[in-house]
PDB file of C-alpha atoms in Angstrom:
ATOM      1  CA  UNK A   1     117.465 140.831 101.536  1.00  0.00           C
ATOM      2  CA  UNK A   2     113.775 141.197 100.764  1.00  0.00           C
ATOM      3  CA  UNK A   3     111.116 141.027 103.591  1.00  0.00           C
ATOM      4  CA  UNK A   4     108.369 138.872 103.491  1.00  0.00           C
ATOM      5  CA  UNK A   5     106.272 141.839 103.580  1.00  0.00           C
ATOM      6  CA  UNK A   6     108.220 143.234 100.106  1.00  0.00           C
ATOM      7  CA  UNK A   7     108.150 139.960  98.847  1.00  0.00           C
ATOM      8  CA  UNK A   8     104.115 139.677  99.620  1.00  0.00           C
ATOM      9  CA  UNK A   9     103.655 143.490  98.203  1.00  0.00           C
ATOM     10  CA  UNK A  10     104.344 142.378  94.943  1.00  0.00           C
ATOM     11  CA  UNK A  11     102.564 139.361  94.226  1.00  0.00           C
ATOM     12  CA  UNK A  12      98.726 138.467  94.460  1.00  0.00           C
ATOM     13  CA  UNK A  13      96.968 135.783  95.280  1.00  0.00           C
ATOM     14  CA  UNK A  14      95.100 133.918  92.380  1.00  0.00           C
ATOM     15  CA  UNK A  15      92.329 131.139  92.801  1.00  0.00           C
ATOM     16  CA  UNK A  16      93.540 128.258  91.295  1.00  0.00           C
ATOM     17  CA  UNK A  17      91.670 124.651  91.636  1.00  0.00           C
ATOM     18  CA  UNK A  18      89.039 126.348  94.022  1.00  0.00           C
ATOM     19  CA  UNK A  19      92.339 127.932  96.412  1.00  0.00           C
ATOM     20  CA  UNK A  20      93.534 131.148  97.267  1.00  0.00           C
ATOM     21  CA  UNK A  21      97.600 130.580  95.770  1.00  0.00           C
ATOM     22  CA  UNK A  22     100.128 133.133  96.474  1.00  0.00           C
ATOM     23  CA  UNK A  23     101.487 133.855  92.460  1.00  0.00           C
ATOM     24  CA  UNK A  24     103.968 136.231  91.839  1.00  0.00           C
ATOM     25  CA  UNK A  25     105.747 137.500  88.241  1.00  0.00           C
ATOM     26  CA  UNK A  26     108.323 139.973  87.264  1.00  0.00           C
ATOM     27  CA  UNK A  27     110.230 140.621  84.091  1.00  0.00           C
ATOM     28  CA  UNK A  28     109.480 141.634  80.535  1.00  0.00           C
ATOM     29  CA  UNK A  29     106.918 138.811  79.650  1.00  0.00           C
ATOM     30  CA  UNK A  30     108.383 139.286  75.846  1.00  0.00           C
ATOM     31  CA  UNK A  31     111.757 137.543  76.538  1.00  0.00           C
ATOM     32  CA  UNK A  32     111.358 133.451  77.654  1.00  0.00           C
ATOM     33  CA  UNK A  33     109.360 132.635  80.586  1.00  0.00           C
ATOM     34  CA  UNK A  34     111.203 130.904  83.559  1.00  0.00           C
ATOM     35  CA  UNK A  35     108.947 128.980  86.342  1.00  0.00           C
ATOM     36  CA  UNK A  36     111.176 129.186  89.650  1.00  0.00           C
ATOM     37  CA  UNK A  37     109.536 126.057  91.745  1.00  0.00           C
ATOM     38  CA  UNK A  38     110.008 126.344  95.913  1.00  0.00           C
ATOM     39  CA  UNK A  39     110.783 123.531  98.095  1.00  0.00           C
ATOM     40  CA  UNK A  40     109.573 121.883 101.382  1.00  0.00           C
ATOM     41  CA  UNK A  41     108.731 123.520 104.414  1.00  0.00           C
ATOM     42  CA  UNK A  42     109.472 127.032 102.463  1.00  0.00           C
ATOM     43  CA  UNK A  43     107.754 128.870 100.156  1.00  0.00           C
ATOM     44  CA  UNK A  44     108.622 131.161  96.983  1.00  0.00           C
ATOM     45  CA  UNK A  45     110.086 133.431  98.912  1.00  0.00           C
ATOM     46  CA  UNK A  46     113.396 131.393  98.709  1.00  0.00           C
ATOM     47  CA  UNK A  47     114.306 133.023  95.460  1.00  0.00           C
ATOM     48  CA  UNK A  48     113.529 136.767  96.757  1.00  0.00           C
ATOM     49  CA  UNK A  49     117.958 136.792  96.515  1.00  0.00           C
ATOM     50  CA  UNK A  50     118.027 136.143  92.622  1.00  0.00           C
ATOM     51  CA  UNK A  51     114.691 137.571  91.534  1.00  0.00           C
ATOM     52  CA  UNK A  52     115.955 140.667  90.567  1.00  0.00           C
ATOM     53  CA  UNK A  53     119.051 139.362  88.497  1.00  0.00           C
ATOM     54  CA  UNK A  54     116.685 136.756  86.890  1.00  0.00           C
ATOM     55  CA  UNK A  55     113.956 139.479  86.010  1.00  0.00           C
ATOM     56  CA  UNK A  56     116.625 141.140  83.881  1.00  0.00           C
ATOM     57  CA  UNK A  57     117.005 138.159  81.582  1.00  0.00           C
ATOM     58  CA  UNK A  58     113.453 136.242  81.870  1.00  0.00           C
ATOM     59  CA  UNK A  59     109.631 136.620  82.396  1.00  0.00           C
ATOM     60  CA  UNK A  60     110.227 134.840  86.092  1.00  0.00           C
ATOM     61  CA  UNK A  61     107.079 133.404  87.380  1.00  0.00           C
ATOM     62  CA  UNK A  62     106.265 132.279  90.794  1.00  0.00           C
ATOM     63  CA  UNK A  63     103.834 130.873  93.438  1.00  0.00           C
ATOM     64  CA  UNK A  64     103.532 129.390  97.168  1.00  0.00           C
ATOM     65  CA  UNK A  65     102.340 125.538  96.658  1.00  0.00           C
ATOM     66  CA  UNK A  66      99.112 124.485  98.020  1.00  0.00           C
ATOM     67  CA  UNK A  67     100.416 123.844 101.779  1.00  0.00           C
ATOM     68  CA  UNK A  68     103.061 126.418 101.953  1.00  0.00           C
ATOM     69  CA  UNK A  69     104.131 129.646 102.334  1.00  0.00           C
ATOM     70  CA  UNK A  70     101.107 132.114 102.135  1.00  0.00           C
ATOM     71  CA  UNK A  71      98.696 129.831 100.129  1.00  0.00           C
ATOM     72  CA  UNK A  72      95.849 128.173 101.166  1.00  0.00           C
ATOM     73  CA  UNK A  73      96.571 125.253 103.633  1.00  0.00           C
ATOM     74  CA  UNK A  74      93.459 122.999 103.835  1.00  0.00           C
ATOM     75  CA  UNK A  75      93.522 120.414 106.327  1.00  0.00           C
ATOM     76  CA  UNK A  76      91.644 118.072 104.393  1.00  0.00           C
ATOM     77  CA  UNK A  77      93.899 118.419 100.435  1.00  0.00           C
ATOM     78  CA  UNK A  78      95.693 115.123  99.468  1.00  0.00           C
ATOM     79  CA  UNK A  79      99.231 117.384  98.607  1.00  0.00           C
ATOM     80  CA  UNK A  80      99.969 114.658  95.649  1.00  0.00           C
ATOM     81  CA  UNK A  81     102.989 116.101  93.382  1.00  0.00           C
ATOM     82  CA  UNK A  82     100.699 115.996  90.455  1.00  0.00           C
ATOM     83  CA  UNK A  83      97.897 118.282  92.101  1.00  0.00           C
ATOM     84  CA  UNK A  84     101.124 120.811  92.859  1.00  0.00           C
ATOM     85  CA  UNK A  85     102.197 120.162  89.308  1.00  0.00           C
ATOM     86  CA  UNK A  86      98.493 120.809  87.928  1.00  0.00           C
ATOM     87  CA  UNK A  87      98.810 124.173  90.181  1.00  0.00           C
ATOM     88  CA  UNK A  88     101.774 125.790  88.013  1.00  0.00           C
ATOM     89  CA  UNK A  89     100.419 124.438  84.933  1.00  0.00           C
ATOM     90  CA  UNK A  90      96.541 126.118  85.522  1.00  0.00           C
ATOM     91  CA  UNK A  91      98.586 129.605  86.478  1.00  0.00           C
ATOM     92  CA  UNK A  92     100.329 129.436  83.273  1.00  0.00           C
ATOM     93  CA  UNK A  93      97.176 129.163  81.460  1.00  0.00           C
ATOM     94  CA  UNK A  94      95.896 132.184  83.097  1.00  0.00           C
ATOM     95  CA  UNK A  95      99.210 133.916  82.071  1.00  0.00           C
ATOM     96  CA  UNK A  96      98.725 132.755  78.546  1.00  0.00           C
ATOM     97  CA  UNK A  97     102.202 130.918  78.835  1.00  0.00           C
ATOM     98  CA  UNK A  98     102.943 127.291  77.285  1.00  0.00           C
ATOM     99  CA  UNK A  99     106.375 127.733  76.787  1.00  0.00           C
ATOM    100  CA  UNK A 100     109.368 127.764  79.723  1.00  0.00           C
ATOM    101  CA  UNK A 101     112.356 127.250  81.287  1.00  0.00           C
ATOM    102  CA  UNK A 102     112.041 125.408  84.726  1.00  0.00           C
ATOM    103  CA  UNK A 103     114.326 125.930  87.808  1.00  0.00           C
ATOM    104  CA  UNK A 104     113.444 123.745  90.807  1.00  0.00           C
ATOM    105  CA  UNK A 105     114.879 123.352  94.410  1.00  0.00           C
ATOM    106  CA  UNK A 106     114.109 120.542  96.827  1.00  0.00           C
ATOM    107  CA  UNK A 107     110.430 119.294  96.882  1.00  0.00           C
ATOM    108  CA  UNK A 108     110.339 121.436  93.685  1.00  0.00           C
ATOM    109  CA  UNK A 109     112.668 119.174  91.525  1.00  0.00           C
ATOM    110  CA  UNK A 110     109.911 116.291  91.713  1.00  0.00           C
ATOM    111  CA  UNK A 111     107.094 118.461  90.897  1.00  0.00           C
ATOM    112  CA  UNK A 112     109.263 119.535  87.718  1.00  0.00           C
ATOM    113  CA  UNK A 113     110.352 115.874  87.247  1.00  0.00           C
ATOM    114  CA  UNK A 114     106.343 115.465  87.363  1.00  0.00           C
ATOM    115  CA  UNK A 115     106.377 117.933  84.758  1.00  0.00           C
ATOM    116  CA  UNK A 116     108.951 117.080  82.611  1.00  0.00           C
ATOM    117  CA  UNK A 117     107.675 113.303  82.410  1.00  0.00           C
ATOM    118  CA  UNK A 118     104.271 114.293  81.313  1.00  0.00           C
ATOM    119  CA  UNK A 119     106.041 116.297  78.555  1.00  0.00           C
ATOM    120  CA  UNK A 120     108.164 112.957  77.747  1.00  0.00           C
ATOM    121  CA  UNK A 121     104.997 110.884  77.949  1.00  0.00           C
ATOM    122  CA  UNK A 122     103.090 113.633  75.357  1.00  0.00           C
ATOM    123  CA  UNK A 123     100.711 114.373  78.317  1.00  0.00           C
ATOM    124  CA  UNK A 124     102.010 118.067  78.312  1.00  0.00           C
ATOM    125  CA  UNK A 125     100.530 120.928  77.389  1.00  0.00           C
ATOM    126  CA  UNK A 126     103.271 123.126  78.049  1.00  0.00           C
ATOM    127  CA  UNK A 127     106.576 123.274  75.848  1.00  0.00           C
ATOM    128  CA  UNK A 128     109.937 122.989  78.817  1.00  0.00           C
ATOM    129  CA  UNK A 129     112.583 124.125  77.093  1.00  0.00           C
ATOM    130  CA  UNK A 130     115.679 123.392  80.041  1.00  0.00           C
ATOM    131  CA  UNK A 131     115.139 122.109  83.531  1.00  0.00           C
ATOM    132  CA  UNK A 132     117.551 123.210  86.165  1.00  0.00           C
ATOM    133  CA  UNK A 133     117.478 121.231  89.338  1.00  0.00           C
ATOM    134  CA  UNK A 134     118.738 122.770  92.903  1.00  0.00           C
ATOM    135  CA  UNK A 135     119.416 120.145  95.724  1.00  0.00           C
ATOM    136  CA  UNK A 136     116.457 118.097  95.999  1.00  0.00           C
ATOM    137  CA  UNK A 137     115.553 113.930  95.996  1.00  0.00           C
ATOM    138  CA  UNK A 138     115.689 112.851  92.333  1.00  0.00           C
ATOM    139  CA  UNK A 139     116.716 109.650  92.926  1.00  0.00           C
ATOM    140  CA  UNK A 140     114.837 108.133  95.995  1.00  0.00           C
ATOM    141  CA  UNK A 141     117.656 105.315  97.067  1.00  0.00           C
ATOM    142  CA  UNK A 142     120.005 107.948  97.636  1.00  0.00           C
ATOM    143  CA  UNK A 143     117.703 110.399  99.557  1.00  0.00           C
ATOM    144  CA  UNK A 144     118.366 110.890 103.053  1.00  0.00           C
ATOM    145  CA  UNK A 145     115.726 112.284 105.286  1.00  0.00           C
ATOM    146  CA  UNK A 146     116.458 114.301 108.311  1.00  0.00           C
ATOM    147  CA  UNK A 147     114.964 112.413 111.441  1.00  0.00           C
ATOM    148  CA  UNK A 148     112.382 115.023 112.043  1.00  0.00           C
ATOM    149  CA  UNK A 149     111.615 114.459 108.301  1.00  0.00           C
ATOM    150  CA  UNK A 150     111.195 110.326 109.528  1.00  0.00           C
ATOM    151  CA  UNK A 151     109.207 111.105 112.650  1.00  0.00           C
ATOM    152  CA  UNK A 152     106.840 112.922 110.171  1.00  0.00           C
ATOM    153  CA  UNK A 153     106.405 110.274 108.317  1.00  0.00           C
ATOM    154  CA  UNK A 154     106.171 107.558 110.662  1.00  0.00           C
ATOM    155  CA  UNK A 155     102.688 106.902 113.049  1.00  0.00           C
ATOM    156  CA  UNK A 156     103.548 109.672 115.488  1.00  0.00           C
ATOM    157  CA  UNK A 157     103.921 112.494 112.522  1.00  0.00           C
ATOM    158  CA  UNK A 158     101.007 113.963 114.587  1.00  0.00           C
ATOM    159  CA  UNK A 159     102.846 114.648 117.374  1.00  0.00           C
ATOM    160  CA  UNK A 160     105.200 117.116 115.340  1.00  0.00           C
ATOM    161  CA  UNK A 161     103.419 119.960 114.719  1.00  0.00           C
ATOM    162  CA  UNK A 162     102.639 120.000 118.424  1.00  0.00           C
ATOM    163  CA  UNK A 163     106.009 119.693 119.616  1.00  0.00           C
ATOM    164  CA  UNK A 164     107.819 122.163 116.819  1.00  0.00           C
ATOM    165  CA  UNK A 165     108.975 125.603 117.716  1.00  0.00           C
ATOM    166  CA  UNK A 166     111.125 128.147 116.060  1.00  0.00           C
ATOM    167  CA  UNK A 167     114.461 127.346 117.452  1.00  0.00           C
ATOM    168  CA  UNK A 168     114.223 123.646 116.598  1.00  0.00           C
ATOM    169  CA  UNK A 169     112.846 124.508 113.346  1.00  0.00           C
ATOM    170  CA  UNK A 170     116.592 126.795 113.139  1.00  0.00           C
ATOM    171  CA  UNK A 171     118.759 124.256 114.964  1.00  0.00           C
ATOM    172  CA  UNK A 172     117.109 122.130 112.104  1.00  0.00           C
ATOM    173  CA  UNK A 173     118.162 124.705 109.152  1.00  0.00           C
ATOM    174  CA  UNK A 174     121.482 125.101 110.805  1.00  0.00           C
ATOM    175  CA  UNK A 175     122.148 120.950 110.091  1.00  0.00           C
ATOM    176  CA  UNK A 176     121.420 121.297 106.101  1.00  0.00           C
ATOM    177  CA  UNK A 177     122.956 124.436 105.466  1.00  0.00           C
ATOM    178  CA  UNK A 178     126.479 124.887 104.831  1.00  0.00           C
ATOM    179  CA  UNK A 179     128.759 125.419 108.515  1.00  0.00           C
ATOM    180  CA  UNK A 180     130.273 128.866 106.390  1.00  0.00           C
ATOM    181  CA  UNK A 181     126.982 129.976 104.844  1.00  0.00           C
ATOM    182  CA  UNK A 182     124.398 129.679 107.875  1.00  0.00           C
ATOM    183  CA  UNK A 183     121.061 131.299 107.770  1.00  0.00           C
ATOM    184  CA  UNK A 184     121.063 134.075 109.186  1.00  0.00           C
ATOM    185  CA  UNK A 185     118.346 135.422 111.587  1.00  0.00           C
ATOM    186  CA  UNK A 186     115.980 137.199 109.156  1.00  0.00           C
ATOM    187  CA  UNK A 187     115.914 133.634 107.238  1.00  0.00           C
ATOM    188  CA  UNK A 188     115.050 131.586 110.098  1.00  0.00           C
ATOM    189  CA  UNK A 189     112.804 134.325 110.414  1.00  0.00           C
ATOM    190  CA  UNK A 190     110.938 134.511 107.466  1.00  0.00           C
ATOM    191  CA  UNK A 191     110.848 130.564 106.630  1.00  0.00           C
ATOM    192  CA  UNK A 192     109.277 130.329 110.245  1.00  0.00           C
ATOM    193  CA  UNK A 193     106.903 132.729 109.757  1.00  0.00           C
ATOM    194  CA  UNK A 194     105.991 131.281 106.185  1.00  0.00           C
ATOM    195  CA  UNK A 195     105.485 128.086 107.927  1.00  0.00           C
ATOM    196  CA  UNK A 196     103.505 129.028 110.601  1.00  0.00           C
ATOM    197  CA  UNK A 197     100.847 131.216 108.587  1.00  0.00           C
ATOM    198  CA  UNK A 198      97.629 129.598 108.005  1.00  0.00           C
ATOM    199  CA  UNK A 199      98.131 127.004 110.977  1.00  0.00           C
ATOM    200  CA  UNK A 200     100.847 125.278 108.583  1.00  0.00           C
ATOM    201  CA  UNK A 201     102.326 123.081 110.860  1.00  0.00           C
ATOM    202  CA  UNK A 202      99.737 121.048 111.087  1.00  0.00           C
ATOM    203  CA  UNK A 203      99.631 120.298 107.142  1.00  0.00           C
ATOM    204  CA  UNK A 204     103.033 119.007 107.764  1.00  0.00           C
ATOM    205  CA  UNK A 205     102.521 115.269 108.667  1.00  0.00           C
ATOM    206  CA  UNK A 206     100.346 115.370 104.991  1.00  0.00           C
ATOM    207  CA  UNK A 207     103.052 117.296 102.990  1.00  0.00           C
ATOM    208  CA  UNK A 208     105.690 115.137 104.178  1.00  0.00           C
ATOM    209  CA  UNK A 209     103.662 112.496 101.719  1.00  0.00           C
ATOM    210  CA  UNK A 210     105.963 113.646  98.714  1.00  0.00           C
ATOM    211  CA  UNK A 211     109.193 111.322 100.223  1.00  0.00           C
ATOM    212  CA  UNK A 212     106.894 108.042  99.501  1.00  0.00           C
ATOM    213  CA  UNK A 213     105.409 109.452  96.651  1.00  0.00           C
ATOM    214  CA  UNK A 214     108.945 109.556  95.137  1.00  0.00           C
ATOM    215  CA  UNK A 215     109.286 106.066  96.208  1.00  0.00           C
ATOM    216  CA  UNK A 216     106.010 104.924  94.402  1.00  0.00           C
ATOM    217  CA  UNK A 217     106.732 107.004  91.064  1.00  0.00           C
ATOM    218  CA  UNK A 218     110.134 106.955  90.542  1.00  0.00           C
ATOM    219  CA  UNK A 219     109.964 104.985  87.817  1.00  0.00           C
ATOM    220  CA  UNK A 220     108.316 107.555  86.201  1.00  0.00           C
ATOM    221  CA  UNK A 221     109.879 110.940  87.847  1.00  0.00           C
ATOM    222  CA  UNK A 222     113.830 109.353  87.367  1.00  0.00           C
ATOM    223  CA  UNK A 223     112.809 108.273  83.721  1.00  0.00           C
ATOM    224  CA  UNK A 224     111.592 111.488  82.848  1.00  0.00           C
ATOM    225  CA  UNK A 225     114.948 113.022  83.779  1.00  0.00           C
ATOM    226  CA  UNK A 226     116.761 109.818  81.325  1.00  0.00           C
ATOM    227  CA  UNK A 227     114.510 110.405  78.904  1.00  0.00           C
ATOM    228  CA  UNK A 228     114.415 113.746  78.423  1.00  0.00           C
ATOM    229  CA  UNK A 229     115.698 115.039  74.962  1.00  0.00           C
ATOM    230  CA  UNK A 230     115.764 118.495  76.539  1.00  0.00           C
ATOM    231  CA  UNK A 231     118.924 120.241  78.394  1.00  0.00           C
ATOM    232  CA  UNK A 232     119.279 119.468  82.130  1.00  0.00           C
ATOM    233  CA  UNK A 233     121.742 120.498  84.737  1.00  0.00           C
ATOM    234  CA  UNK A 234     122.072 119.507  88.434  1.00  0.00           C
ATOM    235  CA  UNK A 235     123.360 122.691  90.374  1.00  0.00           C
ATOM    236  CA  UNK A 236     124.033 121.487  93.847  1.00  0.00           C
ATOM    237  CA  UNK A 237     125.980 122.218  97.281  1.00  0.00           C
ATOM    238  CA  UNK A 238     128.014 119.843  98.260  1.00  0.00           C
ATOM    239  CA  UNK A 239     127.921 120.224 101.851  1.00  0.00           C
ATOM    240  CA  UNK A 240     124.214 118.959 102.403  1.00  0.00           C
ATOM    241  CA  UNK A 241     123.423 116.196 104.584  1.00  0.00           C
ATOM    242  CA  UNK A 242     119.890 115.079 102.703  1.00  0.00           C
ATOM    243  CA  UNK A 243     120.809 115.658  98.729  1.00  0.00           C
ATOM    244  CA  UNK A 244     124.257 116.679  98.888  1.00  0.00           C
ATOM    245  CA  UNK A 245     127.957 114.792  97.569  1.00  0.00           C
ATOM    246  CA  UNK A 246     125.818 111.753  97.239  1.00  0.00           C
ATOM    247  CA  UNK A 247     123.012 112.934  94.968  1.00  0.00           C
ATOM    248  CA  UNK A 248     125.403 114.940  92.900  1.00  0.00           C
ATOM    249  CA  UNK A 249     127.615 111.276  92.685  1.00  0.00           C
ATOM    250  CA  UNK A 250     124.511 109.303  91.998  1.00  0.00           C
ATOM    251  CA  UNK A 251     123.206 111.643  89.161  1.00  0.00           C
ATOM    252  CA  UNK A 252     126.354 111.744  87.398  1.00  0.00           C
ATOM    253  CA  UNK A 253     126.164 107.619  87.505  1.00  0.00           C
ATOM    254  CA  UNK A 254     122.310 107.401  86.383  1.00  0.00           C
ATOM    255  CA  UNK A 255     122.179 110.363  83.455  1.00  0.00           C
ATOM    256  CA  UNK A 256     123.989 109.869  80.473  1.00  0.00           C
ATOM    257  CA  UNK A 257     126.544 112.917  79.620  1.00  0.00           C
ATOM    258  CA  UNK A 258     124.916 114.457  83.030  1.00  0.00           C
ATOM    259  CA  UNK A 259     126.063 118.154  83.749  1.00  0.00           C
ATOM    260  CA  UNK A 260     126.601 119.140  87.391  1.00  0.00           C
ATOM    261  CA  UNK A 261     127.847 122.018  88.771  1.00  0.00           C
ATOM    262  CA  UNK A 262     128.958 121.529  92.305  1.00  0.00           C
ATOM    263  CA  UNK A 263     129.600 124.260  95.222  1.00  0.00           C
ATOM    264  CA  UNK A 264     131.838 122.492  97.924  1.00  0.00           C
ATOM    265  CA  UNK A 265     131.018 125.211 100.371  1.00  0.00           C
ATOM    266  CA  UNK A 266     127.277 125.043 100.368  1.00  0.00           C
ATOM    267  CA  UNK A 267     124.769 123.328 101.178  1.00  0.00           C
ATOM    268  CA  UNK A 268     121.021 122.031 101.400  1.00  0.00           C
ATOM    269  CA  UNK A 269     120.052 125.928 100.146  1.00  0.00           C
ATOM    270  CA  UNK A 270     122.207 127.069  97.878  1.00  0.00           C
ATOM    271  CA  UNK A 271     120.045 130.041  96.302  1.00  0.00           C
ATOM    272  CA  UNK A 272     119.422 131.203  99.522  1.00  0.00           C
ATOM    273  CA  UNK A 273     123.386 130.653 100.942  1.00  0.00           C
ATOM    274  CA  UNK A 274     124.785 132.213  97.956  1.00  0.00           C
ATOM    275  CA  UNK A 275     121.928 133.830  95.778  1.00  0.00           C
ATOM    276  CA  UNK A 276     124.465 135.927  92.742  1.00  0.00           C
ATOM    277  CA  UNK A 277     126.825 132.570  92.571  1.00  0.00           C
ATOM    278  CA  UNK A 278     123.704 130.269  91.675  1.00  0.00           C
ATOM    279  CA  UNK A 279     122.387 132.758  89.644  1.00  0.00           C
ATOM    280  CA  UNK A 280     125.597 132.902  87.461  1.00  0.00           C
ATOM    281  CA  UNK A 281     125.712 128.990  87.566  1.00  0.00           C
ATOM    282  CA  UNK A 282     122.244 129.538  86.031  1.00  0.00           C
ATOM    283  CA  UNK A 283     122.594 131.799  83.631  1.00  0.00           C
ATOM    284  CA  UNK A 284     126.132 130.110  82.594  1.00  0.00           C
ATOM    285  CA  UNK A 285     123.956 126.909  81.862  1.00  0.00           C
ATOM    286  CA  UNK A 286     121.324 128.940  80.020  1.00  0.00           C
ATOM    287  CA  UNK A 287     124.056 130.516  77.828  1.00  0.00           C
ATOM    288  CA  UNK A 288     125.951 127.508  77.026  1.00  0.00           C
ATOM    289  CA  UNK A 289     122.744 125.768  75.521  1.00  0.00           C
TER     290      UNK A 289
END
């Protein structure tokens, strides 16, 4: 496993809409371009298990979302999806990249349903090619939040970053990840550590935003996933309490000839549980397109 200190050794940090944004790439940026997109409370770091194995095959681009990770985490930012969307789009531009693959986890799948719908609505300039989605809220009815994710969001969300410390931030991690793939130390580690840089706990009660925005746009976000002419695939664990069974059930009901891939034995973080069997699911979809 890569430290965070590897993992930070090899990126940069780019200013991007007037903040300091952790970016990372690897690859040969000749073959096609894949944008890996992090989830909530982690960072980019989450893929540091299938970076290599993806570098082999794509141009794999990364950064830390405004609010995360080892980006910039002002106090006073809105953290609306489309901002975090206009993030990976702007770094793109820098790269001289309009063309990609997208593979999302968590939080990430609805700033790459944010993407994708511009695309669907001709508001895009940047050509997806395939959108892979890792457990995450697509579909807002079926999402279940954890209670700390509720207390967040309710009047007392204040009191959270206050009252969090690392080992109920890992008896937390324990609940959504599989009972026969837990995190191990150096992950509760690093995700703490991610979280706590920059004073990030106490952008939480703000970040937490994205569960309502989903609520508010899901017209929009769930449409771009039913409307897209483009190939999708859903690769989920099974065994996760938030977007688990039930997501992978609901998706299979909403999207028309949906493909799913399904690991029983994981759960809420599957590229981090089981890094080379998510890659292979990925790379199995890519292949079969």
């Amino acid at each position: 496993m890569v430290s965070l200190q590897q993992w930070q050794s090899q990126g940069s940090f780019t200013q991007i809409n007037g903040h300091q944004i952790f970016t990372k790439v690897a690859g040969d940026v000749t073959k096609p371009a894949l944008l890996l997109i992090h989830g909530f409370p982690s960072a980019s770091w989450d893929w540091e298990g299938m970076w290599q194995a993806l570098s082999e095959h794509y141009f794999v681009i990364t950064l830390d979302m405004l609010g995360f990770g080892l980006s910039d985490k002002p106090k006073n930012a809105g953290y609306k999806i489309t901002e975090q969307a206009d993030l990976y789009t702007q770094f793109l531009k820098t790269l001289n990249i309009n063309d990609i693959h997208i593979l999302a986890h968590d939080y990430g799948d609805t700033v790459a349903q944010e993407l994708l719908a511009r695309q669907v609505h001709n508001q895009s300039a940047i050509t997806i090619n395939s959108v892979c989605f890792l457990n995450g809220g697509l579909f807002p009815e079926v999402h279940k939040p954890l209670f700390i994710q509720k207390l967040l969001l309710s009047k007392f969300g204040w009191l959270v970053p206050k009252l969090m410390n690392k080992q109920k931030f890992a008896n937390n991690l324990v609940t959504i990840f599989s009972k026969r793939t837990p995190p191990s130390k150096q992950v509760v580690d690093t995700l703490w550590e991610l979280l706590i840089h920059k004073n990030g706990l106490a952008v939480m009660p703000k970040l937490i935003s994205y569960i309502k925005q989903r609520q508010q746009n899901r017209e929009r976000w769930v449409g771009a996933i039913i409307n897209s002419n483009i190939p999708l695939t859903f690769i989920a664990g099974a065994e996760d309490p938030i977007s688990g069974k039930h997501m992978i059930e609901h998706y299979k009901k909403l999207i028309p000839n949906a493909r799913v891939q399904e690991f029983v034995e994981l759960g809420h973080y599957p590229q981090v549980e089981n890094p080379d069997a998510i890659t292979q699911a990925y790379l199995d979809f890519r292949n079969c397109q």
